[in-house]
mmCIF file of C-alpha atoms in Angstrom:
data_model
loop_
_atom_site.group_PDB
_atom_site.id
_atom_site.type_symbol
_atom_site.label_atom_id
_atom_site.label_comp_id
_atom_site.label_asym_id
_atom_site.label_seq_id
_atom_site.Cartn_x
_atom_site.Cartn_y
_atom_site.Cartn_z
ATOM 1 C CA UNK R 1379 -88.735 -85.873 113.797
ATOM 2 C CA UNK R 1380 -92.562 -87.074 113.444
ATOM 3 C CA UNK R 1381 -93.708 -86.522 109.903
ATOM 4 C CA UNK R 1382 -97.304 -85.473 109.762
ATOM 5 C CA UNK R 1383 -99.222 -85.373 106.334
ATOM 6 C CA UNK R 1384 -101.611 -82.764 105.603
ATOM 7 C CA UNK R 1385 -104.612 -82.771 103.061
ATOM 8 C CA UNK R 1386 -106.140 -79.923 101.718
ATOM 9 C CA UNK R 1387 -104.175 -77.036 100.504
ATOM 10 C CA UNK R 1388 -107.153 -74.271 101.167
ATOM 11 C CA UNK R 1389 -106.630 -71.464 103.691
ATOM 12 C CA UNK R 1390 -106.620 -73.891 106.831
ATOM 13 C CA UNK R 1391 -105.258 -76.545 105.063
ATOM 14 C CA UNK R 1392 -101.707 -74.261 104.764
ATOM 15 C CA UNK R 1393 -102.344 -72.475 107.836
ATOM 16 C CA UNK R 1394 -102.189 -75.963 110.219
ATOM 17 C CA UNK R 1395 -99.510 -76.986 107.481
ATOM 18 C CA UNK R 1396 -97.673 -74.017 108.969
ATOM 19 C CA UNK R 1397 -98.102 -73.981 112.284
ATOM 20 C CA UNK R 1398 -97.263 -77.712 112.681
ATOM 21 C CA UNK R 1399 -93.936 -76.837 110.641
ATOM 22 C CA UNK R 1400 -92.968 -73.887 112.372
ATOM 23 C CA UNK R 1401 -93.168 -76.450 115.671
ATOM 24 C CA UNK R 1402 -90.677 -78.807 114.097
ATOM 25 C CA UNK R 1403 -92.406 -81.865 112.554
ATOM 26 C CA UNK R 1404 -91.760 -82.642 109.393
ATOM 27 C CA UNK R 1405 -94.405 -81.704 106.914
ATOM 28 C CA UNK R 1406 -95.957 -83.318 103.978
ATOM 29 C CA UNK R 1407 -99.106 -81.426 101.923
ATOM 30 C CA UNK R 1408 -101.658 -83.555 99.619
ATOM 31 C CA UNK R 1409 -103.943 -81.611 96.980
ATOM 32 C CA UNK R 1410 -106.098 -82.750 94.411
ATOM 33 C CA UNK R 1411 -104.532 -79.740 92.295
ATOM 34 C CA UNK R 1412 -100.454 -79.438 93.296
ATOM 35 C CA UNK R 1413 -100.485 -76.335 90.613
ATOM 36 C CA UNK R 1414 -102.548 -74.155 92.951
ATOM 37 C CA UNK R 1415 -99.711 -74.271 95.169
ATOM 38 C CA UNK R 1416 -96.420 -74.258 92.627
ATOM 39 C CA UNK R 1417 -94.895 -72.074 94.960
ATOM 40 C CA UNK R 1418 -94.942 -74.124 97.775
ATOM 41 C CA UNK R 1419 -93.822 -77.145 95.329
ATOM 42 C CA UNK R 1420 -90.762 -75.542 93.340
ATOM 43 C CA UNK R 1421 -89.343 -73.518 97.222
ATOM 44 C CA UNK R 1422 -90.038 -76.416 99.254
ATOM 45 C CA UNK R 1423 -91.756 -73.696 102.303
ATOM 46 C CA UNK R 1424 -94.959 -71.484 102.518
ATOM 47 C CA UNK R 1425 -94.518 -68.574 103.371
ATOM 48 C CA UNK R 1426 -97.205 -67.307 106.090
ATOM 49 C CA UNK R 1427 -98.264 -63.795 106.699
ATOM 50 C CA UNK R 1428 -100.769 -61.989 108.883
ATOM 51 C CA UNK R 1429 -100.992 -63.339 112.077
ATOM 52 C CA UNK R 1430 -98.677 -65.928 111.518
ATOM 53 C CA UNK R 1431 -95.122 -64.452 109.828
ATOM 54 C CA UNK R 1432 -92.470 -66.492 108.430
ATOM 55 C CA UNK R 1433 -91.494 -68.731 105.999
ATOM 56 C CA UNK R 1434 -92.080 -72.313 107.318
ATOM 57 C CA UNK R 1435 -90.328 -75.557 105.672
ATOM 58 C CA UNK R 1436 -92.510 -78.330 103.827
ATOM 59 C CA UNK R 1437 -90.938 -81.499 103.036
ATOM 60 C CA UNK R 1438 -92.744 -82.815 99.711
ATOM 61 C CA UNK R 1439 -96.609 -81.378 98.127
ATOM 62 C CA UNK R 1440 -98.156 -84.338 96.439
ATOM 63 C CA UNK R 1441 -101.512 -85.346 95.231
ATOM 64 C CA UNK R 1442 -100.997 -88.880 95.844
ATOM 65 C CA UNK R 1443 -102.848 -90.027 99.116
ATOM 66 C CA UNK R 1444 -101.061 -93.680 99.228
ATOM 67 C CA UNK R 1445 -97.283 -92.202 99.202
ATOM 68 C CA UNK R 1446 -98.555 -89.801 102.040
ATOM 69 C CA UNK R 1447 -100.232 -92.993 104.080
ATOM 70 C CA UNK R 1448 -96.662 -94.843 103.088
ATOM 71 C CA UNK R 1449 -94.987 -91.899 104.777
ATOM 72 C CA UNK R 1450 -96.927 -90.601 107.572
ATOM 73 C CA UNK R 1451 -98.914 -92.368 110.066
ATOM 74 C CA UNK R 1452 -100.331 -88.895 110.885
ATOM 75 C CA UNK R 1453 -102.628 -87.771 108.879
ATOM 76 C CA UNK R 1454 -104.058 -84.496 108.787
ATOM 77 C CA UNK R 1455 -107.339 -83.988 107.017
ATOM 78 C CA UNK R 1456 -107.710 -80.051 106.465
ATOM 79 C CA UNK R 1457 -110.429 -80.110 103.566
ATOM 80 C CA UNK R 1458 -114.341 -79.220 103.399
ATOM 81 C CA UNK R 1459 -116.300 -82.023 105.122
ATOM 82 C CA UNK R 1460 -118.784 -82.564 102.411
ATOM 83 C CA UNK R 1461 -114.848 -83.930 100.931
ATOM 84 C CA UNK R 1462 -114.520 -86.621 103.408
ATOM 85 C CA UNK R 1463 -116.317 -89.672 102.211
ATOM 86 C CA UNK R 1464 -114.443 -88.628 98.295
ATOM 87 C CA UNK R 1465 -110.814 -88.381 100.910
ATOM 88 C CA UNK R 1466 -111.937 -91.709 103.139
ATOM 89 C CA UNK R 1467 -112.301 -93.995 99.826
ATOM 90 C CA UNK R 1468 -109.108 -92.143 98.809
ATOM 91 C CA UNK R 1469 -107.249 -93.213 102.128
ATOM 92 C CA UNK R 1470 -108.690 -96.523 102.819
ATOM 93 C CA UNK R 1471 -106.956 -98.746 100.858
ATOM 94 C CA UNK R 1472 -103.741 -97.359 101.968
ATOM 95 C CA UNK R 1473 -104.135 -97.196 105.929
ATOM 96 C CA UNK R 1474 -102.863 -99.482 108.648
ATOM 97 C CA UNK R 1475 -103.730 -100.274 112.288
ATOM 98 C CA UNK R 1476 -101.005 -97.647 113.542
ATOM 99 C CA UNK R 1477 -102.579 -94.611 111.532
ATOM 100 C CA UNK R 1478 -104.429 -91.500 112.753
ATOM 101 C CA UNK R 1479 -106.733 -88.954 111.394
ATOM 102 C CA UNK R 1480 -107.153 -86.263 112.588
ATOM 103 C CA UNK R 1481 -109.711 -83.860 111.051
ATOM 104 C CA UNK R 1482 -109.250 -79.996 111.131
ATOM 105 C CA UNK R 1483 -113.389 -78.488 111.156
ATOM 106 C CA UNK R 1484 -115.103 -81.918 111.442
ATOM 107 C CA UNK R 1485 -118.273 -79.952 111.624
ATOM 108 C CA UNK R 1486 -121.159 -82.093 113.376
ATOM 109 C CA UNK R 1487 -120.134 -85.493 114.003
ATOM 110 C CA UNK R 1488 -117.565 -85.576 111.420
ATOM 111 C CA UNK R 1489 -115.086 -88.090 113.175
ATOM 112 C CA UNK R 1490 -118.240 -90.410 113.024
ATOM 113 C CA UNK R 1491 -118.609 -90.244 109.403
ATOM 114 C CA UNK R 1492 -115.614 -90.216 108.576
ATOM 115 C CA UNK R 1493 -114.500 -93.842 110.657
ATOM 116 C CA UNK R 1494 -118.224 -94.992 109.618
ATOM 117 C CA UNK R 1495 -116.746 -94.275 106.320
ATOM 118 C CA UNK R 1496 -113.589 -96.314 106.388
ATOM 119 C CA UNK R 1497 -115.457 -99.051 107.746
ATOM 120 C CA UNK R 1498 -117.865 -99.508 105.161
ATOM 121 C CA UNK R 1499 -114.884 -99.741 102.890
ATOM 122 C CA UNK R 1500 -113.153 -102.028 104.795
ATOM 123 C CA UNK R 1501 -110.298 -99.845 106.205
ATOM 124 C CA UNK R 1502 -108.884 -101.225 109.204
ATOM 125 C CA UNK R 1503 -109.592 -99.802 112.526
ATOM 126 C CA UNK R 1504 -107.914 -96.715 112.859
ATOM 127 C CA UNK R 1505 -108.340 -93.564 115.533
ATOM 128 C CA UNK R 1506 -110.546 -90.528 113.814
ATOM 129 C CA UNK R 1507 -110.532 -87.443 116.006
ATOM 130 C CA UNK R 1508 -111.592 -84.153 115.213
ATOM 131 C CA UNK R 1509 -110.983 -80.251 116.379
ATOM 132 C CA UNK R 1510 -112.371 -77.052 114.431
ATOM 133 C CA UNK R 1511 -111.345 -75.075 112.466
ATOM 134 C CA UNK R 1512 -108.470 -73.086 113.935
ATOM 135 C CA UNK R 1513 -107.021 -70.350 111.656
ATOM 136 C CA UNK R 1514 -109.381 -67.650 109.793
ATOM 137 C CA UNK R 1515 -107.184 -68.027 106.774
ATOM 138 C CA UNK R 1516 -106.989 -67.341 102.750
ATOM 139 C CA UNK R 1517 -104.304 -68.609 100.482
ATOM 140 C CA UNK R 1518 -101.670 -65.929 99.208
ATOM 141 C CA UNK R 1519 -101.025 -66.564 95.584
ATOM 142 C CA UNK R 1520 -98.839 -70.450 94.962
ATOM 143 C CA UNK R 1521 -96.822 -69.990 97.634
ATOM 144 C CA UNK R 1522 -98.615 -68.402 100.697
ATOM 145 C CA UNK R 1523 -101.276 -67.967 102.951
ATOM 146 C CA UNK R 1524 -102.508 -64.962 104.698
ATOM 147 C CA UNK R 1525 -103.863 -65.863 108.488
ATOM 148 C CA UNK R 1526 -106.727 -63.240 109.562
ATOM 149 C CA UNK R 1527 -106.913 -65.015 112.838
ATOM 150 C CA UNK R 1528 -105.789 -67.572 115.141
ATOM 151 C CA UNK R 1529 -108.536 -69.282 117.731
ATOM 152 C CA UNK R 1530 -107.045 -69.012 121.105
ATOM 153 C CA UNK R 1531 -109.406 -72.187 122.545
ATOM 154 C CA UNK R 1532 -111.536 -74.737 120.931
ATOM 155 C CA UNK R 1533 -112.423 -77.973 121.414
ATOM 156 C CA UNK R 1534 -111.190 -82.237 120.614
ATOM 157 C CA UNK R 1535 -113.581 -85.174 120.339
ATOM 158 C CA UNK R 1536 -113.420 -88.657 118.194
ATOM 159 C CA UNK R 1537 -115.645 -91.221 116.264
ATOM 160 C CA UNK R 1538 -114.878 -93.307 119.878
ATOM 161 C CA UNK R 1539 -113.769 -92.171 123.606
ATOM 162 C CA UNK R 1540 -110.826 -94.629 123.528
ATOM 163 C CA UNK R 1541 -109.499 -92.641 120.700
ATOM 164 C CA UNK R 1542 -110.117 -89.206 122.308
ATOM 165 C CA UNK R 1543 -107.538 -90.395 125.003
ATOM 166 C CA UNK R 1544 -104.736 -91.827 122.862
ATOM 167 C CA UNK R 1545 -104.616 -88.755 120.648
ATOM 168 C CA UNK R 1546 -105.437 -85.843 122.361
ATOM 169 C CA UNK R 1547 -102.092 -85.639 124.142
ATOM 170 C CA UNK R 1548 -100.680 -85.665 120.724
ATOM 171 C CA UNK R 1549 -102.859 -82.749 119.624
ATOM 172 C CA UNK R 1550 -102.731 -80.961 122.698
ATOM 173 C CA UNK R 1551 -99.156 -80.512 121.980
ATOM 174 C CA UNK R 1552 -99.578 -79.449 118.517
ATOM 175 C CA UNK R 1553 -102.124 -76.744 120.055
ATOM 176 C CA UNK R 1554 -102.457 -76.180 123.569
ATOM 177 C CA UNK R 1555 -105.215 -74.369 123.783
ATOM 178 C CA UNK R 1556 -107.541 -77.245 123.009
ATOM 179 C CA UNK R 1557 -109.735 -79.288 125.592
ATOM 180 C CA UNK R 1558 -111.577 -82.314 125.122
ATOM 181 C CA UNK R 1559 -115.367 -81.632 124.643
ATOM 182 C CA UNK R 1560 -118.055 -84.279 126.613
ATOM 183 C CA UNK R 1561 -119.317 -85.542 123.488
ATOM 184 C CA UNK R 1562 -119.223 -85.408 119.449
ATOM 185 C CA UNK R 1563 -122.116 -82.829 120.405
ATOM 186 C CA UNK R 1564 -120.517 -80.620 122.755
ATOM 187 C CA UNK R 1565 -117.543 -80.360 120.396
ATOM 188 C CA UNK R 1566 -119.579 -80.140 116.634
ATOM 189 C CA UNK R 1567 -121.847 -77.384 118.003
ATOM 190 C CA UNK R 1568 -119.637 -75.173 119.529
ATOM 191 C CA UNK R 1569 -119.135 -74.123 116.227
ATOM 192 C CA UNK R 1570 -120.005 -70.185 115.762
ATOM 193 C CA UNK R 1571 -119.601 -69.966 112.081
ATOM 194 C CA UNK R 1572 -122.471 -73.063 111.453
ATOM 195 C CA UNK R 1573 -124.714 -70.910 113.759
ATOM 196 C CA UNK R 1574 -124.378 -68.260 111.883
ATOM 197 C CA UNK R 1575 -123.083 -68.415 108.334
ATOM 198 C CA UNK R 1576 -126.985 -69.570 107.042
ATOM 199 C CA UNK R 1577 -128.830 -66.766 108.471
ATOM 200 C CA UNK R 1578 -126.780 -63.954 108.016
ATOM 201 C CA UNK R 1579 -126.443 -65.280 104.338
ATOM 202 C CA UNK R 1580 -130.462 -65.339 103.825
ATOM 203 C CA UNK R 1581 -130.592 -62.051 105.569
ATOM 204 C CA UNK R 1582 -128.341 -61.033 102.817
ATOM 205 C CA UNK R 1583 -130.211 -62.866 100.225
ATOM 206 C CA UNK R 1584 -130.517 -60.084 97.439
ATOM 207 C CA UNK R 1585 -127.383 -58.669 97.994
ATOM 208 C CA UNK R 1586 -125.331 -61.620 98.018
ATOM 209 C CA UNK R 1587 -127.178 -63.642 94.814
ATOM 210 C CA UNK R 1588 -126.419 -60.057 92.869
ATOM 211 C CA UNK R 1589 -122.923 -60.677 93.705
ATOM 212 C CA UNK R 1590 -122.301 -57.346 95.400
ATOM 213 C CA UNK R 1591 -119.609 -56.701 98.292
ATOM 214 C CA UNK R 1592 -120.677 -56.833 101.842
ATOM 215 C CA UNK R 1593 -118.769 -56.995 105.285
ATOM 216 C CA UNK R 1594 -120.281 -60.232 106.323
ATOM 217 C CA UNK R 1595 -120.390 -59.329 109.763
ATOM 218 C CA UNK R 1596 -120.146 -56.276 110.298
ATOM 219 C CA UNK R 1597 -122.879 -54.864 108.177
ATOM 220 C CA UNK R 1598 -124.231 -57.857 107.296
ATOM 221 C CA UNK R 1599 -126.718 -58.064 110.358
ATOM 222 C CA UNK R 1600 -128.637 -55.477 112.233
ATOM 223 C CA UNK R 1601 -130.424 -55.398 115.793
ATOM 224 C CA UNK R 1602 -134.010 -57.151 114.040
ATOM 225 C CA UNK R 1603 -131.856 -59.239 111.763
ATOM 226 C CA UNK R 1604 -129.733 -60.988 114.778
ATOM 227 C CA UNK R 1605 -132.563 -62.281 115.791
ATOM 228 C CA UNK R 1606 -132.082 -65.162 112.981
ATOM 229 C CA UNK R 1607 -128.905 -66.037 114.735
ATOM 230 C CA UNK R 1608 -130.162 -65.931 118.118
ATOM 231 C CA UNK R 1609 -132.866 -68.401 117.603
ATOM 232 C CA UNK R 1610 -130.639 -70.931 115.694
ATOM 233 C CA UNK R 1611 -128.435 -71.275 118.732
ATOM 234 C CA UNK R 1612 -130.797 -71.374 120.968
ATOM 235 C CA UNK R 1613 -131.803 -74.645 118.770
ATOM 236 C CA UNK R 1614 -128.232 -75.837 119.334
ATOM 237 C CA UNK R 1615 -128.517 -75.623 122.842
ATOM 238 C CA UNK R 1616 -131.758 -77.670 123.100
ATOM 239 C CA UNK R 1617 -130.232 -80.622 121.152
ATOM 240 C CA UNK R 1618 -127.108 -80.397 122.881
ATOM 241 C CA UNK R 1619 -128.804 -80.279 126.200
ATOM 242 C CA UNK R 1620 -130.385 -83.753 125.001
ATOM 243 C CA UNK R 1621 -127.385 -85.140 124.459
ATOM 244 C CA UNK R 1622 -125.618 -84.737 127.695
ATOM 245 C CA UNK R 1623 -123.584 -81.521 126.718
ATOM 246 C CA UNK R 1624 -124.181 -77.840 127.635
ATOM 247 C CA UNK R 1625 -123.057 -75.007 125.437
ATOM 248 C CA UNK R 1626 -121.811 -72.160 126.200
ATOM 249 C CA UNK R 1627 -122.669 -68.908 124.889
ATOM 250 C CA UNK R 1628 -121.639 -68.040 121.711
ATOM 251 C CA UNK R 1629 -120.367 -64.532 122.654
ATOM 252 C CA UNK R 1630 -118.456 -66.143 125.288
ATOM 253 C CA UNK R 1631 -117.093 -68.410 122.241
ATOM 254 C CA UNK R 1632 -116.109 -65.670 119.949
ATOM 255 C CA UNK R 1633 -114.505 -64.352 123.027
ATOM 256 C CA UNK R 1634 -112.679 -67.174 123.508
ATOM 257 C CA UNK R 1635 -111.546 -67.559 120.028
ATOM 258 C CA UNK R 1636 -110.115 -64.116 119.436
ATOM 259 C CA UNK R 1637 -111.294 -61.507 122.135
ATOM 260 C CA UNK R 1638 -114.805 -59.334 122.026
ATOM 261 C CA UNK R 1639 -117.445 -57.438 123.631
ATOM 262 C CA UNK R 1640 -119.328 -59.858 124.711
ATOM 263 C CA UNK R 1641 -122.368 -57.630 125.936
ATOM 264 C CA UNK R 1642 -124.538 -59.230 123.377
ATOM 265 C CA UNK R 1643 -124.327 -61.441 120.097
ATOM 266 C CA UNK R 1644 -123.877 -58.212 118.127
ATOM 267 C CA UNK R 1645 -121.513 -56.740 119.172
ATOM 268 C CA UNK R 1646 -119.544 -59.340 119.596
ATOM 269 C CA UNK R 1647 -119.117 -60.831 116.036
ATOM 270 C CA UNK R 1648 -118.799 -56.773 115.255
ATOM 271 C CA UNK R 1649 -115.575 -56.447 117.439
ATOM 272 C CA UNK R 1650 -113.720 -59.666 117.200
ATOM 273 C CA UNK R 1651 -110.878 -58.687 114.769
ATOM 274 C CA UNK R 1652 -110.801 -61.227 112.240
ATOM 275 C CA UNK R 1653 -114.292 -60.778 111.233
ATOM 276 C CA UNK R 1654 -113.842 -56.861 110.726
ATOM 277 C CA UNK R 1655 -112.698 -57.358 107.549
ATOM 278 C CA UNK R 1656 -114.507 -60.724 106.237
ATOM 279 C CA UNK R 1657 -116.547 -60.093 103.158
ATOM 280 C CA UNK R 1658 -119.230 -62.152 102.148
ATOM 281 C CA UNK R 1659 -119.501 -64.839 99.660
ATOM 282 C CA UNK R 1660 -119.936 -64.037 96.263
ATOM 283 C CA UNK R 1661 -122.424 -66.424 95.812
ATOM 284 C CA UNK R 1662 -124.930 -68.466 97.724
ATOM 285 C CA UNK R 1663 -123.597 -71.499 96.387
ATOM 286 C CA UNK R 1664 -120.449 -70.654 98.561
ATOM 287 C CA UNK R 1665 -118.337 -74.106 100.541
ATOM 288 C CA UNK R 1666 -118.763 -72.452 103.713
ATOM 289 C CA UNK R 1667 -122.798 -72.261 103.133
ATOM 290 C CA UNK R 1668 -122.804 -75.874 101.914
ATOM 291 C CA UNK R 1669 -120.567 -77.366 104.283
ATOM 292 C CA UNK R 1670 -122.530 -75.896 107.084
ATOM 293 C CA UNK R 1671 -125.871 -77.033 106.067
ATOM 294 C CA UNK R 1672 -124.821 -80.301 104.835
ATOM 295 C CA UNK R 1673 -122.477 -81.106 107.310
ATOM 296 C CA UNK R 1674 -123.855 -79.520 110.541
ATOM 297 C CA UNK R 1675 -127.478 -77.925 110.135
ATOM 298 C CA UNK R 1676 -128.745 -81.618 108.445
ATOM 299 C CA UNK R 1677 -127.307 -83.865 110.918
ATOM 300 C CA UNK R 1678 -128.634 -81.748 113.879
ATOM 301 C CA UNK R 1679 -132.541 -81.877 112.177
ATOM 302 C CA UNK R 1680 -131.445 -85.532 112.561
ATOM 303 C CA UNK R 1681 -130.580 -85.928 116.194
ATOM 304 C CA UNK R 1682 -132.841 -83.182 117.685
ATOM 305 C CA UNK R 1683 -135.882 -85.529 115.328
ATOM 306 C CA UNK R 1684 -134.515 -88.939 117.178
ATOM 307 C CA UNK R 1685 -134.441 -87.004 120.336
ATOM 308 C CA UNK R 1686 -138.137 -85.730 120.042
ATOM 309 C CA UNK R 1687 -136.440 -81.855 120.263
ATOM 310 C CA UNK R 1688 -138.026 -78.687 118.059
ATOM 311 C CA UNK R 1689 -135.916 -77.342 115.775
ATOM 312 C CA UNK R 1690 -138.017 -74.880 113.136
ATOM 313 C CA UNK R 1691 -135.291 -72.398 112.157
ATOM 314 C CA UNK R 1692 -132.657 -74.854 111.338
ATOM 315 C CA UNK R 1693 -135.290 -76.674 109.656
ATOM 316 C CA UNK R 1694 -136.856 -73.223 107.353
ATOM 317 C CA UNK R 1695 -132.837 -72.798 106.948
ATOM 318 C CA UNK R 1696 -132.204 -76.565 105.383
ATOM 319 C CA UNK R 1697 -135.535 -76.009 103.419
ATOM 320 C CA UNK R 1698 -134.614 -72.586 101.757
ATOM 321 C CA UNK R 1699 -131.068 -73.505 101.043
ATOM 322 C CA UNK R 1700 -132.156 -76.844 99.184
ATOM 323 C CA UNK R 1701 -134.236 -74.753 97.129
ATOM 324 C CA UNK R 1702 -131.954 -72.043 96.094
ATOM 325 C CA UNK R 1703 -129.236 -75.049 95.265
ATOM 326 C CA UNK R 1704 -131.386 -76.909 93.340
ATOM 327 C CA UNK R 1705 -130.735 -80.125 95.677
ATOM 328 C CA UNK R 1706 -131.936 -81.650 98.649
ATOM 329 C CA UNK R 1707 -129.099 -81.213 101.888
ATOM 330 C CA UNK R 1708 -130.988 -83.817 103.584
ATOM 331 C CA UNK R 1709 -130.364 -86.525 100.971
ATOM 332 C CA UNK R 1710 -126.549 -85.651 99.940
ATOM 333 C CA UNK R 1711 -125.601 -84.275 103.335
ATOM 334 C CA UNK R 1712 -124.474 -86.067 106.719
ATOM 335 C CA UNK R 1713 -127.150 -87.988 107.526
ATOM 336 C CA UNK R 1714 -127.835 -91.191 110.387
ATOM 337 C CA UNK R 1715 -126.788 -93.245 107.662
ATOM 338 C CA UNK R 1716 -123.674 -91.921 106.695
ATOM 339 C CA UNK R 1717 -123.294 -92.010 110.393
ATOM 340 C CA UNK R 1718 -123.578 -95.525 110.876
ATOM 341 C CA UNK R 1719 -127.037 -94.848 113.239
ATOM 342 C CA UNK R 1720 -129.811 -94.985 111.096
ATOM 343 C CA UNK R 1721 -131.046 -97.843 113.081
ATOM 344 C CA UNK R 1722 -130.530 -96.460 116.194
ATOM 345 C CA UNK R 1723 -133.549 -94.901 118.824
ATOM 346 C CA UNK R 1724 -133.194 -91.440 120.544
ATOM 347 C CA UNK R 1725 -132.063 -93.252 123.993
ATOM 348 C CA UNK R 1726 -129.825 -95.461 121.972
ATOM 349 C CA UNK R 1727 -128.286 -92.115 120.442
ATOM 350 C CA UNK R 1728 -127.894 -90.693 124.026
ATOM 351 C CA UNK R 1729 -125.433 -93.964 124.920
ATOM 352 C CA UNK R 1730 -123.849 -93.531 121.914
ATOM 353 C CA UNK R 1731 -122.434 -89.759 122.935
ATOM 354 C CA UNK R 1732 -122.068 -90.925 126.447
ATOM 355 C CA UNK R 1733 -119.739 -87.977 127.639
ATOM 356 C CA UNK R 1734 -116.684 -89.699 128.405
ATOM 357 C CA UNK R 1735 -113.635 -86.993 129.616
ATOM 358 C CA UNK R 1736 -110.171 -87.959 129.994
ATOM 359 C CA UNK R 1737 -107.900 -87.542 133.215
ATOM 360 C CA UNK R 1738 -106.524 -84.686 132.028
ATOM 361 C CA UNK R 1739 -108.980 -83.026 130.458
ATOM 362 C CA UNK R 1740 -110.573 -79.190 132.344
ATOM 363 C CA UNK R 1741 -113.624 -78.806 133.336
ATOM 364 C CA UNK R 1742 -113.980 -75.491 131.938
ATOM 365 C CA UNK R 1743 -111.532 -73.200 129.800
ATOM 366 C CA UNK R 1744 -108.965 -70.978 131.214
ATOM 367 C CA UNK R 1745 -109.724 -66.800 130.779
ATOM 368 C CA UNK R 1746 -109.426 -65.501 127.505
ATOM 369 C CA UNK R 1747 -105.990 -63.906 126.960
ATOM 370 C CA UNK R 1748 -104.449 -66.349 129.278
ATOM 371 C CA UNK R 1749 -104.210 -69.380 126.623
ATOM 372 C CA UNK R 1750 -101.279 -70.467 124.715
ATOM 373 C CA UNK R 1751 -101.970 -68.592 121.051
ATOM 374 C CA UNK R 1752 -102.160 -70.879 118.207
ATOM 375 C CA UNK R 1753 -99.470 -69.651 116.498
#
């Protein structure tokens, strides 16, 4: 039975914990904080409800990241991505040649950082791949979590193509419904939730910085407010264009994640299910509005800058956040540097994310409805 070691004991943290359980490997969680999940710790299973149902066996919850490397040559990485270079120095002393990370919501180029990471600390040489986030998921009290939502499709890439192609049959298994992407591109910005998490949020400003309760998307955006979202993916389309990939709508994505009307960005994030009942943050200094900026919005300023490509909204939406935080994104978030290609030109970036598809991988993505469900 593989064993497969998963960090981060969040909502997707337990979720993929879960689902990987319920499909017989042998499970291992990491936290920083094993008392948040007791539960889990003292019954030895998490039990799963929502979506997913059932009460799914976990072999040891730890918070020590050298007896999980010791154990499992699979390692799971299932944390915010403004955590990774804190979890790469935490890893790197403890990894050999035959490990793998994989990273659950690697964001914008996040299998790049992170291997750029383990490199500067002298890590060996090890495969980093990455998928998205795949369960819309809270945790339920110490010993559960509640899944709003499974993603019936998404997308794999990795910090190298070689890597892509030794590990994506792996993951594939895990999760069918997963494809390889062209590029670190294609895969980090078909990401609906960094499109639009920011502008919904400052559309909300007043409403969430009071701290009152709001149906994030389903009253949180009206027909002149949308508008905000519409233009920041049309900025993720130019700089994905430049880089060899081509997105594809993001109706069409939230259809393919979990079924919508897809008539128009509107009414599609107001009839996919899981979002029906997603409430806002209670505070602008929310992870999901930090992760996104620093870990998606900052390193696309970057590469659509290198590749001579517009990109005023995302910009106004980096500004405005740094100055509600009190910090500057562009400094502490994902930058060329922490990328390992501060030195590198616009065409030099372009042969970087050369797309590079395996064999097996599809062209496009089968019809929603007729992929394998995630759980």
């Amino acid at each position: 039975m593989d064993e497969i070691g998963v960090i981060g004991a969040g909502g997707e943290g337990l979720a993929v914990a879960a689902a990987l359980s319920e499909r017989g490997h042998r499970v291992r969680l990491c936290t920083r904080e094993p008392a948040r999940v007791g539960g889990i710790r003292e019954s030895g299973a998490i039990r799963a409800s929502g979506e997913m149902w059932g009460v799914f066996p976990i072999a040891q919850v730890t918070s020590d990241p050298a007896e999980l490397a010791e154990r499992c040559s699979v390692l799971v990485v299932a944390a915010i991505t403004t955590a990774y270079r804190e979890i790469a120095e935490s890893l790197a002393p403890h990894l050999a040649e035959d490990h793998v990370v994989v990273l659950f919501s690697g964001k914008l180029c996040g299998s790049a950082e992170f291997a750029a990471a383990l490199r500067r600390l002298g890590a060996p040489r090890v495969d980093v791949v990455e998928t998205d986030a795949l369960f819309a998921a809270r945790p339920d009290g110490d010993d559960g979590v509640r899944v709003l939502g499974a993603k019936r499709w998404n997308l794999i890439s990795g910090a190298t193509p070689g890597a892509v192609d030794r590990r994506a049959p792996m993951i594939r298994e895990w999760f069918p419904q997963l494809e390889i992407a062209d590029n670190l591109v294609h895969r980090g910005l078909t990401d609906f939730g960094a499109v639009a998490h920011a502008p919904i949020a400052l559309a909300n400003l007043g409403t969430i910085d009071r701290g009152e309760e709001l149906l994030f998307y389903l009253d949180g955006v009206s027909d002149r407010t949308v508008a905000l979202v519409d233009q920041v993916e049309q900025e993720f389309r130019a700089v994905a264009g430049a880089y060899g990939a081509r997105l594809t709508p993001m109706p069409e994505v939230l259809d393919r994640y979990y079924g919508c009307t897809t008539t128009g960005l509107l009414e599609a994030m107001r009839s996919a299910e899981p979002y029906r009942s997603i409430l806002a943050p209670g505070s602008l200094d929310h992870r999901f509005l930090h992760e996104d900026i620093a870990s998606t919005l900052v390193p696309l300023e970057a590469l659509a800058e290198r590749a001579g490509v517009p990109t005023p909204m995302v910009g106004s939406i980096i500004t405005v956040m740094s100055t509600l935080a009190g910090k500057s994104f562009r400094r502490s978030g994902r930058t060329l540097h922490r990328l390992g290609w501060a030195e590198l030109t616009g065409e030099q970036l372009r042969r970087e994310l050369t797309p590079a598809r395996s064999a097996g991988a599809r062209t496009s993505p089968p019809a929603p409805g007729r992929t394998a469900a995630a759980v």
